[in-house]
């Protein structure tokens, strides 16, 4: 299978607006993914999604993903960021190795896992069909920069036949 080298990806980027609160019920008991536990019929509190997801309101954006570069169907652990998912991207959080970021590279935005290699940044897709991208931040001949760090991912669960 040939490697995909196209970098350009279309995103919908929207500023995170927190002027209004979005408060939803938060149950006291956790929902188990293994064996069921006795249910409790009361709420712990309300959860404000803005308070949960947004630390820096003026520097946080919602990004809708297009493409499958961050899905590796053969790996047990990967980001599973897929086409149509919504990312919460904080531009003030300094990314660390292994974190998923949004970067601007060669006239387009990409979502990749970042690793520092000397003075370079290695941007690697979880999907092995995509080639790694080597970024040289600060190089005057290169039009690239880290836009922000992905802090949350919202997705719709898939429906199995």
mmCIF file with all atom_site columns, C-alpha atoms in Angstrom:
data_model
loop_
_atom_site.group_PDB
_atom_site.id
_atom_site.type_symbol
_atom_site.label_atom_id
_atom_site.label_alt_id
_atom_site.label_comp_id
_atom_site.label_asym_id
_atom_site.label_entity_id
_atom_site.label_seq_id
_atom_site.pdbx_PDB_ins_code
_atom_site.Cartn_x
_atom_site.Cartn_y
_atom_site.Cartn_z
_atom_site.occupancy
_atom_site.B_iso_or_equiv
_atom_site.pdbx_formal_charge
_atom_site.auth_seq_id
_atom_site.auth_comp_id
_atom_site.auth_asym_id
_atom_site.auth_atom_id
_atom_site.pdbx_PDB_model_num
ATOM 1   C CA . UNK A 1 1   ? 0.000   0.000  0.000  1.00 0.00 ? 1   UNK A CA 1
ATOM 2   C CA . UNK A 1 2   ? 1.572   3.352  -1.003 1.00 0.00 ? 2   UNK A CA 1
ATOM 3   C CA . UNK A 1 3   ? 2.268   5.906  1.714  1.00 0.00 ? 3   UNK A CA 1
ATOM 4   C CA . UNK A 1 4   ? -0.001  8.947  1.764  1.00 0.00 ? 4   UNK A CA 1
ATOM 5   C CA . UNK A 1 5   ? 2.098   12.069 1.545  1.00 0.00 ? 5   UNK A CA 1
ATOM 6   C CA . UNK A 1 6   ? -0.567  14.723 1.240  1.00 0.00 ? 6   UNK A CA 1
ATOM 7   C CA . UNK A 1 7   ? -0.335  17.104 4.172  1.00 0.00 ? 7   UNK A CA 1
ATOM 8   C CA . UNK A 1 8   ? -3.160  19.516 3.457  1.00 0.00 ? 8   UNK A CA 1
ATOM 9   C CA . UNK A 1 9   ? -6.200  18.792 5.595  1.00 0.00 ? 9   UNK A CA 1
ATOM 10  C CA . UNK A 1 10  ? -9.363  20.807 5.840  1.00 0.00 ? 10  UNK A CA 1
ATOM 11  C CA . UNK A 1 11  ? -10.484 21.860 9.283  1.00 0.00 ? 11  UNK A CA 1
ATOM 12  C CA . UNK A 1 12  ? -13.318 23.853 10.663 1.00 0.00 ? 12  UNK A CA 1
ATOM 13  C CA . UNK A 1 13  ? -11.830 25.959 13.460 1.00 0.00 ? 13  UNK A CA 1
ATOM 14  C CA . UNK A 1 14  ? -14.124 27.863 15.811 1.00 0.00 ? 14  UNK A CA 1
ATOM 15  C CA . UNK A 1 15  ? -13.275 29.974 18.838 1.00 0.00 ? 15  UNK A CA 1
ATOM 16  C CA . UNK A 1 16  ? -14.513 28.416 22.068 1.00 0.00 ? 16  UNK A CA 1
ATOM 17  C CA . UNK A 1 17  ? -17.305 30.610 23.398 1.00 0.00 ? 17  UNK A CA 1
ATOM 18  C CA . UNK A 1 18  ? -18.023 30.346 27.092 1.00 0.00 ? 18  UNK A CA 1
ATOM 19  C CA . UNK A 1 19  ? -20.412 33.244 27.538 1.00 0.00 ? 19  UNK A CA 1
ATOM 20  C CA . UNK A 1 20  ? -23.189 30.811 28.336 1.00 0.00 ? 20  UNK A CA 1
ATOM 21  C CA . UNK A 1 21  ? -22.994 27.827 30.628 1.00 0.00 ? 21  UNK A CA 1
ATOM 22  C CA . UNK A 1 22  ? -23.850 24.327 29.537 1.00 0.00 ? 22  UNK A CA 1
ATOM 23  C CA . UNK A 1 23  ? -24.707 22.436 32.683 1.00 0.00 ? 23  UNK A CA 1
ATOM 24  C CA . UNK A 1 24  ? -25.652 18.773 32.491 1.00 0.00 ? 24  UNK A CA 1
ATOM 25  C CA . UNK A 1 25  ? -26.392 16.276 35.268 1.00 0.00 ? 25  UNK A CA 1
ATOM 26  C CA . UNK A 1 26  ? -23.438 14.314 36.651 1.00 0.00 ? 26  UNK A CA 1
ATOM 27  C CA . UNK A 1 27  ? -24.257 10.990 38.302 1.00 0.00 ? 27  UNK A CA 1
ATOM 28  C CA . UNK A 1 28  ? -22.529 10.102 41.555 1.00 0.00 ? 28  UNK A CA 1
ATOM 29  C CA . UNK A 1 29  ? -21.975 6.477  40.617 1.00 0.00 ? 29  UNK A CA 1
ATOM 30  C CA . UNK A 1 30  ? -19.613 5.702  37.779 1.00 0.00 ? 30  UNK A CA 1
ATOM 31  C CA . UNK A 1 31  ? -20.780 3.596  34.866 1.00 0.00 ? 31  UNK A CA 1
ATOM 32  C CA . UNK A 1 32  ? -18.739 0.392  34.675 1.00 0.00 ? 32  UNK A CA 1
ATOM 33  C CA . UNK A 1 33  ? -17.422 -0.929 31.393 1.00 0.00 ? 33  UNK A CA 1
ATOM 34  C CA . UNK A 1 34  ? -16.925 -4.376 32.926 1.00 0.00 ? 34  UNK A CA 1
ATOM 35  C CA . UNK A 1 35  ? -19.399 -6.021 35.260 1.00 0.00 ? 35  UNK A CA 1
ATOM 36  C CA . UNK A 1 36  ? -22.505 -4.077 36.298 1.00 0.00 ? 36  UNK A CA 1
ATOM 37  C CA . UNK A 1 37  ? -22.671 -2.484 39.724 1.00 0.00 ? 37  UNK A CA 1
ATOM 38  C CA . UNK A 1 38  ? -25.712 -1.644 41.810 1.00 0.00 ? 38  UNK A CA 1
ATOM 39  C CA . UNK A 1 39  ? -27.314 1.510  40.427 1.00 0.00 ? 39  UNK A CA 1
ATOM 40  C CA . UNK A 1 40  ? -27.828 4.652  42.449 1.00 0.00 ? 40  UNK A CA 1
ATOM 41  C CA . UNK A 1 41  ? -30.693 6.956  41.616 1.00 0.00 ? 41  UNK A CA 1
ATOM 42  C CA . UNK A 1 42  ? -29.302 10.332 42.569 1.00 0.00 ? 42  UNK A CA 1
ATOM 43  C CA . UNK A 1 43  ? -27.102 12.990 41.057 1.00 0.00 ? 43  UNK A CA 1
ATOM 44  C CA . UNK A 1 44  ? -23.761 14.107 42.442 1.00 0.00 ? 44  UNK A CA 1
ATOM 45  C CA . UNK A 1 45  ? -23.849 17.566 40.981 1.00 0.00 ? 45  UNK A CA 1
ATOM 46  C CA . UNK A 1 46  ? -24.057 19.311 37.670 1.00 0.00 ? 46  UNK A CA 1
ATOM 47  C CA . UNK A 1 47  ? -21.188 19.339 35.251 1.00 0.00 ? 47  UNK A CA 1
ATOM 48  C CA . UNK A 1 48  ? -20.387 22.435 33.214 1.00 0.00 ? 48  UNK A CA 1
ATOM 49  C CA . UNK A 1 49  ? -18.688 21.312 30.018 1.00 0.00 ? 49  UNK A CA 1
ATOM 50  C CA . UNK A 1 50  ? -16.934 24.666 29.690 1.00 0.00 ? 50  UNK A CA 1
ATOM 51  C CA . UNK A 1 51  ? -15.364 24.287 33.123 1.00 0.00 ? 51  UNK A CA 1
ATOM 52  C CA . UNK A 1 52  ? -14.361 20.705 32.312 1.00 0.00 ? 52  UNK A CA 1
ATOM 53  C CA . UNK A 1 53  ? -12.869 21.301 28.859 1.00 0.00 ? 53  UNK A CA 1
ATOM 54  C CA . UNK A 1 54  ? -11.676 24.895 28.680 1.00 0.00 ? 54  UNK A CA 1
ATOM 55  C CA . UNK A 1 55  ? -8.821  26.190 30.821 1.00 0.00 ? 55  UNK A CA 1
ATOM 56  C CA . UNK A 1 56  ? -7.816  29.178 28.661 1.00 0.00 ? 56  UNK A CA 1
ATOM 57  C CA . UNK A 1 57  ? -11.053 30.548 27.120 1.00 0.00 ? 57  UNK A CA 1
ATOM 58  C CA . UNK A 1 58  ? -9.374  33.200 24.966 1.00 0.00 ? 58  UNK A CA 1
ATOM 59  C CA . UNK A 1 59  ? -6.924  30.681 23.504 1.00 0.00 ? 59  UNK A CA 1
ATOM 60  C CA . UNK A 1 60  ? -9.065  27.576 23.066 1.00 0.00 ? 60  UNK A CA 1
ATOM 61  C CA . UNK A 1 61  ? -10.667 26.469 19.816 1.00 0.00 ? 61  UNK A CA 1
ATOM 62  C CA . UNK A 1 62  ? -13.009 23.739 18.620 1.00 0.00 ? 62  UNK A CA 1
ATOM 63  C CA . UNK A 1 63  ? -11.700 21.949 15.541 1.00 0.00 ? 63  UNK A CA 1
ATOM 64  C CA . UNK A 1 64  ? -13.691 19.537 13.375 1.00 0.00 ? 64  UNK A CA 1
ATOM 65  C CA . UNK A 1 65  ? -11.458 16.831 11.872 1.00 0.00 ? 65  UNK A CA 1
ATOM 66  C CA . UNK A 1 66  ? -11.511 15.599 8.313  1.00 0.00 ? 66  UNK A CA 1
ATOM 67  C CA . UNK A 1 67  ? -9.560  12.461 7.467  1.00 0.00 ? 67  UNK A CA 1
ATOM 68  C CA . UNK A 1 68  ? -8.293  9.322  9.200  1.00 0.00 ? 68  UNK A CA 1
ATOM 69  C CA . UNK A 1 69  ? -4.588  9.943  9.831  1.00 0.00 ? 69  UNK A CA 1
ATOM 70  C CA . UNK A 1 70  ? -5.027  9.414  13.578 1.00 0.00 ? 70  UNK A CA 1
ATOM 71  C CA . UNK A 1 71  ? -6.819  6.049  13.392 1.00 0.00 ? 71  UNK A CA 1
ATOM 72  C CA . UNK A 1 72  ? -4.784  2.851  13.439 1.00 0.00 ? 72  UNK A CA 1
ATOM 73  C CA . UNK A 1 73  ? -7.201  -0.066 13.171 1.00 0.00 ? 73  UNK A CA 1
ATOM 74  C CA . UNK A 1 74  ? -4.459  -2.543 14.142 1.00 0.00 ? 74  UNK A CA 1
ATOM 75  C CA . UNK A 1 75  ? -3.218  -0.845 17.329 1.00 0.00 ? 75  UNK A CA 1
ATOM 76  C CA . UNK A 1 76  ? -4.765  -1.490 20.700 1.00 0.00 ? 76  UNK A CA 1
ATOM 77  C CA . UNK A 1 77  ? -3.836  1.961  21.977 1.00 0.00 ? 77  UNK A CA 1
ATOM 78  C CA . UNK A 1 78  ? -4.122  4.972  19.696 1.00 0.00 ? 78  UNK A CA 1
ATOM 79  C CA . UNK A 1 79  ? -5.888  8.303  19.677 1.00 0.00 ? 79  UNK A CA 1
ATOM 80  C CA . UNK A 1 80  ? -8.830  7.076  17.515 1.00 0.00 ? 80  UNK A CA 1
ATOM 81  C CA . UNK A 1 81  ? -9.381  10.624 16.266 1.00 0.00 ? 81  UNK A CA 1
ATOM 82  C CA . UNK A 1 82  ? -11.507 10.122 13.173 1.00 0.00 ? 82  UNK A CA 1
ATOM 83  C CA . UNK A 1 83  ? -13.302 12.010 10.452 1.00 0.00 ? 83  UNK A CA 1
ATOM 84  C CA . UNK A 1 84  ? -15.989 14.312 11.894 1.00 0.00 ? 84  UNK A CA 1
ATOM 85  C CA . UNK A 1 85  ? -14.683 14.272 15.476 1.00 0.00 ? 85  UNK A CA 1
ATOM 86  C CA . UNK A 1 86  ? -14.419 17.559 17.364 1.00 0.00 ? 86  UNK A CA 1
ATOM 87  C CA . UNK A 1 87  ? -11.143 18.456 19.064 1.00 0.00 ? 87  UNK A CA 1
ATOM 88  C CA . UNK A 1 88  ? -10.742 20.946 21.884 1.00 0.00 ? 88  UNK A CA 1
ATOM 89  C CA . UNK A 1 89  ? -7.412  22.640 21.173 1.00 0.00 ? 89  UNK A CA 1
ATOM 90  C CA . UNK A 1 90  ? -5.669  24.835 23.756 1.00 0.00 ? 90  UNK A CA 1
ATOM 91  C CA . UNK A 1 91  ? -3.073  27.139 22.203 1.00 0.00 ? 91  UNK A CA 1
ATOM 92  C CA . UNK A 1 92  ? -1.420  28.017 25.543 1.00 0.00 ? 92  UNK A CA 1
ATOM 93  C CA . UNK A 1 93  ? -0.572  24.494 26.672 1.00 0.00 ? 93  UNK A CA 1
ATOM 94  C CA . UNK A 1 94  ? 2.988   23.561 25.704 1.00 0.00 ? 94  UNK A CA 1
ATOM 95  C CA . UNK A 1 95  ? 2.844   20.088 24.150 1.00 0.00 ? 95  UNK A CA 1
ATOM 96  C CA . UNK A 1 96  ? 5.066   17.305 25.456 1.00 0.00 ? 96  UNK A CA 1
ATOM 97  C CA . UNK A 1 97  ? 6.410   14.307 23.558 1.00 0.00 ? 97  UNK A CA 1
ATOM 98  C CA . UNK A 1 98  ? 3.664   11.877 22.654 1.00 0.00 ? 98  UNK A CA 1
ATOM 99  C CA . UNK A 1 99  ? 0.865   14.416 22.841 1.00 0.00 ? 99  UNK A CA 1
ATOM 100 C CA . UNK A 1 100 ? -1.552  15.014 19.975 1.00 0.00 ? 100 UNK A CA 1
ATOM 101 C CA . UNK A 1 101 ? -1.308  18.497 18.468 1.00 0.00 ? 101 UNK A CA 1
ATOM 102 C CA . UNK A 1 102 ? -2.730  20.567 15.643 1.00 0.00 ? 102 UNK A CA 1
ATOM 103 C CA . UNK A 1 103 ? 0.035   22.044 13.486 1.00 0.00 ? 103 UNK A CA 1
ATOM 104 C CA . UNK A 1 104 ? 0.145   24.274 10.432 1.00 0.00 ? 104 UNK A CA 1
ATOM 105 C CA . UNK A 1 105 ? 2.480   22.760 7.827  1.00 0.00 ? 105 UNK A CA 1
ATOM 106 C CA . UNK A 1 106 ? 2.867   23.696 4.150  1.00 0.00 ? 106 UNK A CA 1
ATOM 107 C CA . UNK A 1 107 ? -0.344  25.739 3.834  1.00 0.00 ? 107 UNK A CA 1
ATOM 108 C CA . UNK A 1 108 ? -2.547  23.294 5.755  1.00 0.00 ? 108 UNK A CA 1
ATOM 109 C CA . UNK A 1 109 ? -3.479  22.097 9.224  1.00 0.00 ? 109 UNK A CA 1
ATOM 110 C CA . UNK A 1 110 ? -2.765  18.553 10.399 1.00 0.00 ? 110 UNK A CA 1
ATOM 111 C CA . UNK A 1 111 ? -3.462  16.517 13.530 1.00 0.00 ? 111 UNK A CA 1
ATOM 112 C CA . UNK A 1 112 ? -0.465  14.443 14.594 1.00 0.00 ? 112 UNK A CA 1
ATOM 113 C CA . UNK A 1 113 ? 1.355   13.034 17.600 1.00 0.00 ? 113 UNK A CA 1
ATOM 114 C CA . UNK A 1 114 ? 4.424   15.194 18.373 1.00 0.00 ? 114 UNK A CA 1
ATOM 115 C CA . UNK A 1 115 ? 7.944   14.186 19.368 1.00 0.00 ? 115 UNK A CA 1
ATOM 116 C CA . UNK A 1 116 ? 10.976  16.449 19.760 1.00 0.00 ? 116 UNK A CA 1
ATOM 117 C CA . UNK A 1 117 ? 14.072  15.249 17.912 1.00 0.00 ? 117 UNK A CA 1
ATOM 118 C CA . UNK A 1 118 ? 16.883  17.716 18.560 1.00 0.00 ? 118 UNK A CA 1
ATOM 119 C CA . UNK A 1 119 ? 15.800  21.058 17.089 1.00 0.00 ? 119 UNK A CA 1
ATOM 120 C CA . UNK A 1 120 ? 13.098  19.404 14.972 1.00 0.00 ? 120 UNK A CA 1
ATOM 121 C CA . UNK A 1 121 ? 9.593   18.256 15.705 1.00 0.00 ? 121 UNK A CA 1
ATOM 122 C CA . UNK A 1 122 ? 8.554   14.866 14.384 1.00 0.00 ? 122 UNK A CA 1
ATOM 123 C CA . UNK A 1 123 ? 4.826   14.794 13.647 1.00 0.00 ? 123 UNK A CA 1
ATOM 124 C CA . UNK A 1 124 ? 3.642   11.222 13.357 1.00 0.00 ? 124 UNK A CA 1
ATOM 125 C CA . UNK A 1 125 ? 0.220   9.920  12.390 1.00 0.00 ? 125 UNK A CA 1
ATOM 126 C CA . UNK A 1 126 ? -1.246  6.961  14.271 1.00 0.00 ? 126 UNK A CA 1
ATOM 127 C CA . UNK A 1 127 ? -2.276  5.543  10.890 1.00 0.00 ? 127 UNK A CA 1
ATOM 128 C CA . UNK A 1 128 ? 0.811   3.851  9.379  1.00 0.00 ? 128 UNK A CA 1
ATOM 129 C CA . UNK A 1 129 ? -0.349  4.777  5.850  1.00 0.00 ? 129 UNK A CA 1
ATOM 130 C CA . UNK A 1 130 ? 0.791   8.358  6.451  1.00 0.00 ? 130 UNK A CA 1
ATOM 131 C CA . UNK A 1 131 ? 4.434   9.408  6.320  1.00 0.00 ? 131 UNK A CA 1
ATOM 132 C CA . UNK A 1 132 ? 5.906   11.335 9.257  1.00 0.00 ? 132 UNK A CA 1
ATOM 133 C CA . UNK A 1 133 ? 6.318   15.088 8.904  1.00 0.00 ? 133 UNK A CA 1
ATOM 134 C CA . UNK A 1 134 ? 9.513   16.785 10.045 1.00 0.00 ? 134 UNK A CA 1
ATOM 135 C CA . UNK A 1 135 ? 8.969   20.340 11.214 1.00 0.00 ? 135 UNK A CA 1
ATOM 136 C CA . UNK A 1 136 ? 11.700  22.902 11.851 1.00 0.00 ? 136 UNK A CA 1
ATOM 137 C CA . UNK A 1 137 ? 10.052  25.589 14.010 1.00 0.00 ? 137 UNK A CA 1
ATOM 138 C CA . UNK A 1 138 ? 11.673  28.986 13.656 1.00 0.00 ? 138 UNK A CA 1
ATOM 139 C CA . UNK A 1 139 ? 13.255  28.152 10.291 1.00 0.00 ? 139 UNK A CA 1
ATOM 140 C CA . UNK A 1 140 ? 12.593  31.249 8.125  1.00 0.00 ? 140 UNK A CA 1
ATOM 141 C CA . UNK A 1 141 ? 12.284  29.072 5.021  1.00 0.00 ? 141 UNK A CA 1
ATOM 142 C CA . UNK A 1 142 ? 9.541   26.933 6.509  1.00 0.00 ? 142 UNK A CA 1
ATOM 143 C CA . UNK A 1 143 ? 5.948   28.040 6.954  1.00 0.00 ? 143 UNK A CA 1
ATOM 144 C CA . UNK A 1 144 ? 5.003   25.835 9.906  1.00 0.00 ? 144 UNK A CA 1
ATOM 145 C CA . UNK A 1 145 ? 4.024   26.182 13.550 1.00 0.00 ? 145 UNK A CA 1
ATOM 146 C CA . UNK A 1 146 ? 2.264   24.331 16.353 1.00 0.00 ? 146 UNK A CA 1
ATOM 147 C CA . UNK A 1 147 ? -1.260  25.735 16.543 1.00 0.00 ? 147 UNK A CA 1
ATOM 148 C CA . UNK A 1 148 ? -2.183  24.064 19.826 1.00 0.00 ? 148 UNK A CA 1
ATOM 149 C CA . UNK A 1 149 ? -2.439  20.972 21.995 1.00 0.00 ? 149 UNK A CA 1
ATOM 150 C CA . UNK A 1 150 ? -5.453  18.660 21.796 1.00 0.00 ? 150 UNK A CA 1
ATOM 151 C CA . UNK A 1 151 ? -6.926  18.466 25.301 1.00 0.00 ? 151 UNK A CA 1
ATOM 152 C CA . UNK A 1 152 ? -10.282 16.768 24.613 1.00 0.00 ? 152 UNK A CA 1
ATOM 153 C CA . UNK A 1 153 ? -11.855 14.764 21.784 1.00 0.00 ? 153 UNK A CA 1
ATOM 154 C CA . UNK A 1 154 ? -15.620 14.557 21.203 1.00 0.00 ? 154 UNK A CA 1
ATOM 155 C CA . UNK A 1 155 ? -16.944 11.830 18.948 1.00 0.00 ? 155 UNK A CA 1
ATOM 156 C CA . UNK A 1 156 ? -20.130 9.931  18.284 1.00 0.00 ? 156 UNK A CA 1
ATOM 157 C CA . UNK A 1 157 ? -19.901 6.256  19.160 1.00 0.00 ? 157 UNK A CA 1
ATOM 158 C CA . UNK A 1 158 ? -20.053 3.973  16.150 1.00 0.00 ? 158 UNK A CA 1
ATOM 159 C CA . UNK A 1 159 ? -22.983 1.676  15.550 1.00 0.00 ? 159 UNK A CA 1
ATOM 160 C CA . UNK A 1 160 ? -22.098 -1.940 14.863 1.00 0.00 ? 160 UNK A CA 1
ATOM 161 C CA . UNK A 1 161 ? -24.263 -4.133 12.634 1.00 0.00 ? 161 UNK A CA 1
#
